[in-house]
């Protein structure tokens, strides 16, 4: 019996919107620090480089959660898993907000990042519990919430920092996450894989999926490289905007982040276009925009309007690639969506963590020009991965390569 057939009806739009809000809260919490790096360094008496490491800590922790926690969505009841993870993530936010030194902040940020993968339990759940012909729409809607949360997190963090200091956003977020977790528990239907296996078996099957599904490999590479390119911007933008070239406050830096809200709209549109068979076209256009954005951001060194334009384009590009990557991999093996998502998102955030680290190094030794050069090179590599994915798809269509069927383990 298929998993969807166990449910008398598909998810309604209000429930999908609730899931979108939950995803936005979980994912957004990992981005609060980006517009606050200067304030954090001053408040805790640390260097800006050490403060910027909180971005890397959040992304590495998230990647670990993706690898070791998200696959459990194919084993445990998903509603319980998602709600439990949200509660633990909220505790991490409280620790971050109460941090008195950088070590305590790293612990809080790391804990919040590790358990905020609740969002990546909810995303495949939206695909599983939606009508097959509308799974792209469902994933796009939930991803729109996730991405809006990420983008608004920067702005809300800046605004709340202006009101009560940089720690305020973490404390407020912790409270809201607990409330949403309760509502999720009341509204989400139960969802569990018909067949479950041991934890070690599930983890080992991740390597099987990666070995036997070539498009999972190419799409994971595309996602990782694309997010690495954008993360080079995320980890350094506050340093540029707060510096002498622009001299912006935390509040102003947060408002600049609103330029990327269009990227969240791209996720919903991208999901609908994927349902119509246009996903590959959207992906190709998005990769071109990713490269173009770094030219605009380079011009933004001295001109805020060019920087804002670059922010808008780079967020549009990233989400155009990302949502079509997820729609593609979810269609490979419906019974293994949580594990497919775990493999893909682990690669995605390893790329993000690498991009953040490399971005900090590029900023330290090459300033904004170095950051833009790095971002542009990573965008070109994303394009090469996209070309490789097209070749793999063509080989599969011609029958030259047939992906192995992974057992339902």
mmCIF file of N, CA and C in Angstrom, residues 33-35 37 48 52 55 229-243 246 253 294 297 307 311 355-364 367-372 374-375:
data_model
loop_
_atom_site.group_PDB
_atom_site.id
_atom_site.type_symbol
_atom_site.label_atom_id
_atom_site.label_comp_id
_atom_site.label_asym_id
_atom_site.label_seq_id
_atom_site.Cartn_x
_atom_site.Cartn_y
_atom_site.Cartn_z
ATOM 1 N N UNK A 33 22.102 35.817 12.846
ATOM 2 C CA UNK A 33 23.398 36.418 13.140
ATOM 3 C C UNK A 33 23.986 37.203 11.973
ATOM 4 N N UNK A 34 23.517 36.969 10.759
ATOM 5 C CA UNK A 34 24.189 37.563 9.608
ATOM 6 C C UNK A 34 24.203 39.099 9.601
ATOM 7 N N UNK A 35 23.098 39.784 9.901
ATOM 8 C CA UNK A 35 23.183 41.249 9.938
ATOM 9 C C UNK A 35 23.694 41.780 11.276
ATOM 10 N N UNK A 37 26.605 40.666 12.947
ATOM 11 C CA UNK A 37 27.974 40.260 13.232
ATOM 12 C C UNK A 37 28.793 41.373 13.888
ATOM 13 N N UNK A 48 35.641 40.455 14.454
ATOM 14 C CA UNK A 48 34.578 40.238 13.484
ATOM 15 C C UNK A 48 34.734 38.884 12.797
ATOM 16 N N UNK A 52 31.921 36.075 12.707
ATOM 17 C CA UNK A 52 31.451 35.515 11.439
ATOM 18 C C UNK A 52 31.454 33.993 11.449
ATOM 19 N N UNK A 55 28.163 31.964 11.647
ATOM 20 C CA UNK A 55 27.461 31.585 10.421
ATOM 21 C C UNK A 55 27.860 30.172 10.018
ATOM 22 N N UNK A 229 28.071 29.640 -3.310
ATOM 23 C CA UNK A 229 28.222 30.960 -3.924
ATOM 24 C C UNK A 229 27.457 32.026 -3.148
ATOM 25 N N UNK A 230 26.209 31.718 -2.803
ATOM 26 C CA UNK A 230 25.383 32.695 -2.085
ATOM 27 C C UNK A 230 25.870 32.876 -0.651
ATOM 28 N N UNK A 231 26.359 31.808 -0.028
ATOM 29 C CA UNK A 231 26.824 31.902 1.359
ATOM 30 C C UNK A 231 28.065 32.776 1.486
ATOM 31 N N UNK A 232 28.849 32.861 0.424
ATOM 32 C CA UNK A 232 29.991 33.780 0.440
ATOM 33 C C UNK A 232 29.507 35.212 0.628
ATOM 34 N N UNK A 233 28.326 35.510 0.079
ATOM 35 C CA UNK A 233 27.712 36.826 0.284
ATOM 36 C C UNK A 233 27.155 36.947 1.695
ATOM 37 N N UNK A 234 26.402 35.933 2.142
ATOM 38 C CA UNK A 234 25.751 35.998 3.446
ATOM 39 C C UNK A 234 26.744 36.227 4.585
ATOM 40 N N UNK A 235 27.920 35.608 4.493
ATOM 41 C CA UNK A 235 28.875 35.676 5.595
ATOM 42 C C UNK A 235 29.671 36.973 5.630
ATOM 43 N N UNK A 236 29.564 37.789 4.580
ATOM 44 C CA UNK A 236 30.380 39.003 4.528
ATOM 45 C C UNK A 236 29.584 40.283 4.293
ATOM 46 N N UNK A 237 28.320 40.178 3.914
ATOM 47 C CA UNK A 237 27.566 41.377 3.539
ATOM 48 C C UNK A 237 27.464 42.371 4.689
ATOM 49 N N UNK A 238 27.287 41.880 5.922
ATOM 50 C CA UNK A 238 27.169 42.791 7.062
ATOM 51 C C UNK A 238 28.469 43.546 7.291
ATOM 52 N N UNK A 239 29.597 42.885 7.023
ATOM 53 C CA UNK A 239 30.892 43.533 7.200
ATOM 54 C C UNK A 239 31.074 44.661 6.192
ATOM 55 N N UNK A 240 30.607 44.453 4.948
ATOM 56 C CA UNK A 240 30.681 45.516 3.945
ATOM 57 C C UNK A 240 29.732 46.654 4.283
ATOM 58 N N UNK A 241 28.476 46.310 4.579
ATOM 59 C CA UNK A 241 27.459 47.341 4.777
ATOM 60 C C UNK A 241 27.666 48.139 6.046
ATOM 61 N N UNK A 242 28.269 47.532 7.069
ATOM 62 C CA UNK A 242 28.538 48.262 8.315
ATOM 63 C C UNK A 242 29.852 49.028 8.257
ATOM 64 N N UNK A 243 30.655 48.754 7.233
ATOM 65 C CA UNK A 243 31.963 49.376 7.107
ATOM 66 C C UNK A 243 31.903 50.798 6.570
ATOM 67 N N UNK A 246 29.594 52.128 3.431
ATOM 68 C CA UNK A 246 28.148 52.360 3.561
ATOM 69 C C UNK A 246 27.755 52.844 4.961
ATOM 70 N N UNK A 253 20.845 47.319 7.766
ATOM 71 C CA UNK A 253 21.337 46.098 7.122
ATOM 72 C C UNK A 253 20.207 45.078 7.011
ATOM 73 N N UNK A 294 26.631 38.457 -9.244
ATOM 74 C CA UNK A 294 27.915 38.837 -8.664
ATOM 75 C C UNK A 294 28.508 40.060 -9.352
ATOM 76 N N UNK A 297 26.683 42.818 -7.542
ATOM 77 C CA UNK A 297 27.187 42.974 -6.174
ATOM 78 C C UNK A 297 28.562 43.633 -6.165
ATOM 79 N N UNK A 307 23.987 47.114 -4.942
ATOM 80 C CA UNK A 307 24.046 46.005 -3.989
ATOM 81 C C UNK A 307 22.655 45.395 -3.790
ATOM 82 N N UNK A 311 21.365 41.617 -4.510
ATOM 83 C CA UNK A 311 20.692 40.794 -3.509
ATOM 84 C C UNK A 311 19.411 40.192 -4.072
ATOM 85 N N UNK A 355 31.135 27.722 1.623
ATOM 86 C CA UNK A 355 31.068 29.058 1.041
ATOM 87 C C UNK A 355 31.231 30.148 2.088
ATOM 88 N N UNK A 356 30.638 29.940 3.273
ATOM 89 C CA UNK A 356 30.773 30.921 4.355
ATOM 90 C C UNK A 356 32.225 31.049 4.800
ATOM 91 N N UNK A 357 32.881 29.894 4.970
ATOM 92 C CA UNK A 357 34.282 29.908 5.401
ATOM 93 C C UNK A 357 35.175 30.544 4.344
ATOM 94 N N UNK A 358 34.992 30.122 3.097
ATOM 95 C CA UNK A 358 35.796 30.691 2.012
ATOM 96 C C UNK A 358 35.500 32.173 1.830
ATOM 97 N N UNK A 359 34.231 32.558 2.031
ATOM 98 C CA UNK A 359 33.871 33.963 1.913
ATOM 99 C C UNK A 359 34.581 34.817 2.954
ATOM 100 N N UNK A 360 34.665 34.298 4.183
ATOM 101 C CA UNK A 360 35.371 35.024 5.247
ATOM 102 C C UNK A 360 36.849 35.168 4.908
ATOM 103 N N UNK A 361 37.453 34.089 4.377
ATOM 104 C CA UNK A 361 38.866 34.136 3.985
ATOM 105 C C UNK A 361 39.065 35.123 2.835
ATOM 106 N N UNK A 362 38.151 35.069 1.859
ATOM 107 C CA UNK A 362 38.252 35.982 0.716
ATOM 108 C C UNK A 362 38.132 37.428 1.166
ATOM 109 N N UNK A 363 37.239 37.687 2.122
ATOM 110 C CA UNK A 363 37.080 39.040 2.654
ATOM 111 C C UNK A 363 38.347 39.489 3.390
ATOM 112 N N UNK A 364 38.923 38.580 4.178
ATOM 113 C CA UNK A 364 40.104 38.917 4.970
ATOM 114 C C UNK A 364 41.285 39.288 4.097
ATOM 115 N N UNK A 367 39.204 41.594 0.471
ATOM 116 C CA UNK A 367 38.139 42.577 0.591
ATOM 117 C C UNK A 367 36.917 42.167 -0.225
ATOM 118 N N UNK A 368 36.108 43.148 -0.582
ATOM 119 C CA UNK A 368 34.871 42.856 -1.304
ATOM 120 C C UNK A 368 35.148 42.308 -2.704
ATOM 121 N N UNK A 369 36.221 42.777 -3.338
ATOM 122 C CA UNK A 369 36.572 42.264 -4.668
ATOM 123 C C UNK A 369 36.884 40.771 -4.593
ATOM 124 N N UNK A 370 37.592 40.355 -3.530
ATOM 125 C CA UNK A 370 37.904 38.941 -3.349
ATOM 126 C C UNK A 370 36.654 38.107 -3.147
ATOM 127 N N UNK A 371 35.709 38.638 -2.378
ATOM 128 C CA UNK A 371 34.451 37.938 -2.144
ATOM 129 C C UNK A 371 33.681 37.760 -3.450
ATOM 130 N N UNK A 372 33.620 38.813 -4.259
ATOM 131 C CA UNK A 372 32.890 38.741 -5.530
ATOM 132 C C UNK A 372 33.555 37.779 -6.507
ATOM 133 N N UNK A 374 35.305 35.110 -5.689
ATOM 134 C CA UNK A 374 34.982 33.772 -5.198
ATOM 135 C C UNK A 374 33.550 33.393 -5.571
ATOM 136 N N UNK A 375 32.599 34.290 -5.329
ATOM 137 C CA UNK A 375 31.201 34.005 -5.637
ATOM 138 C C UNK A 375 30.979 33.733 -7.112
#
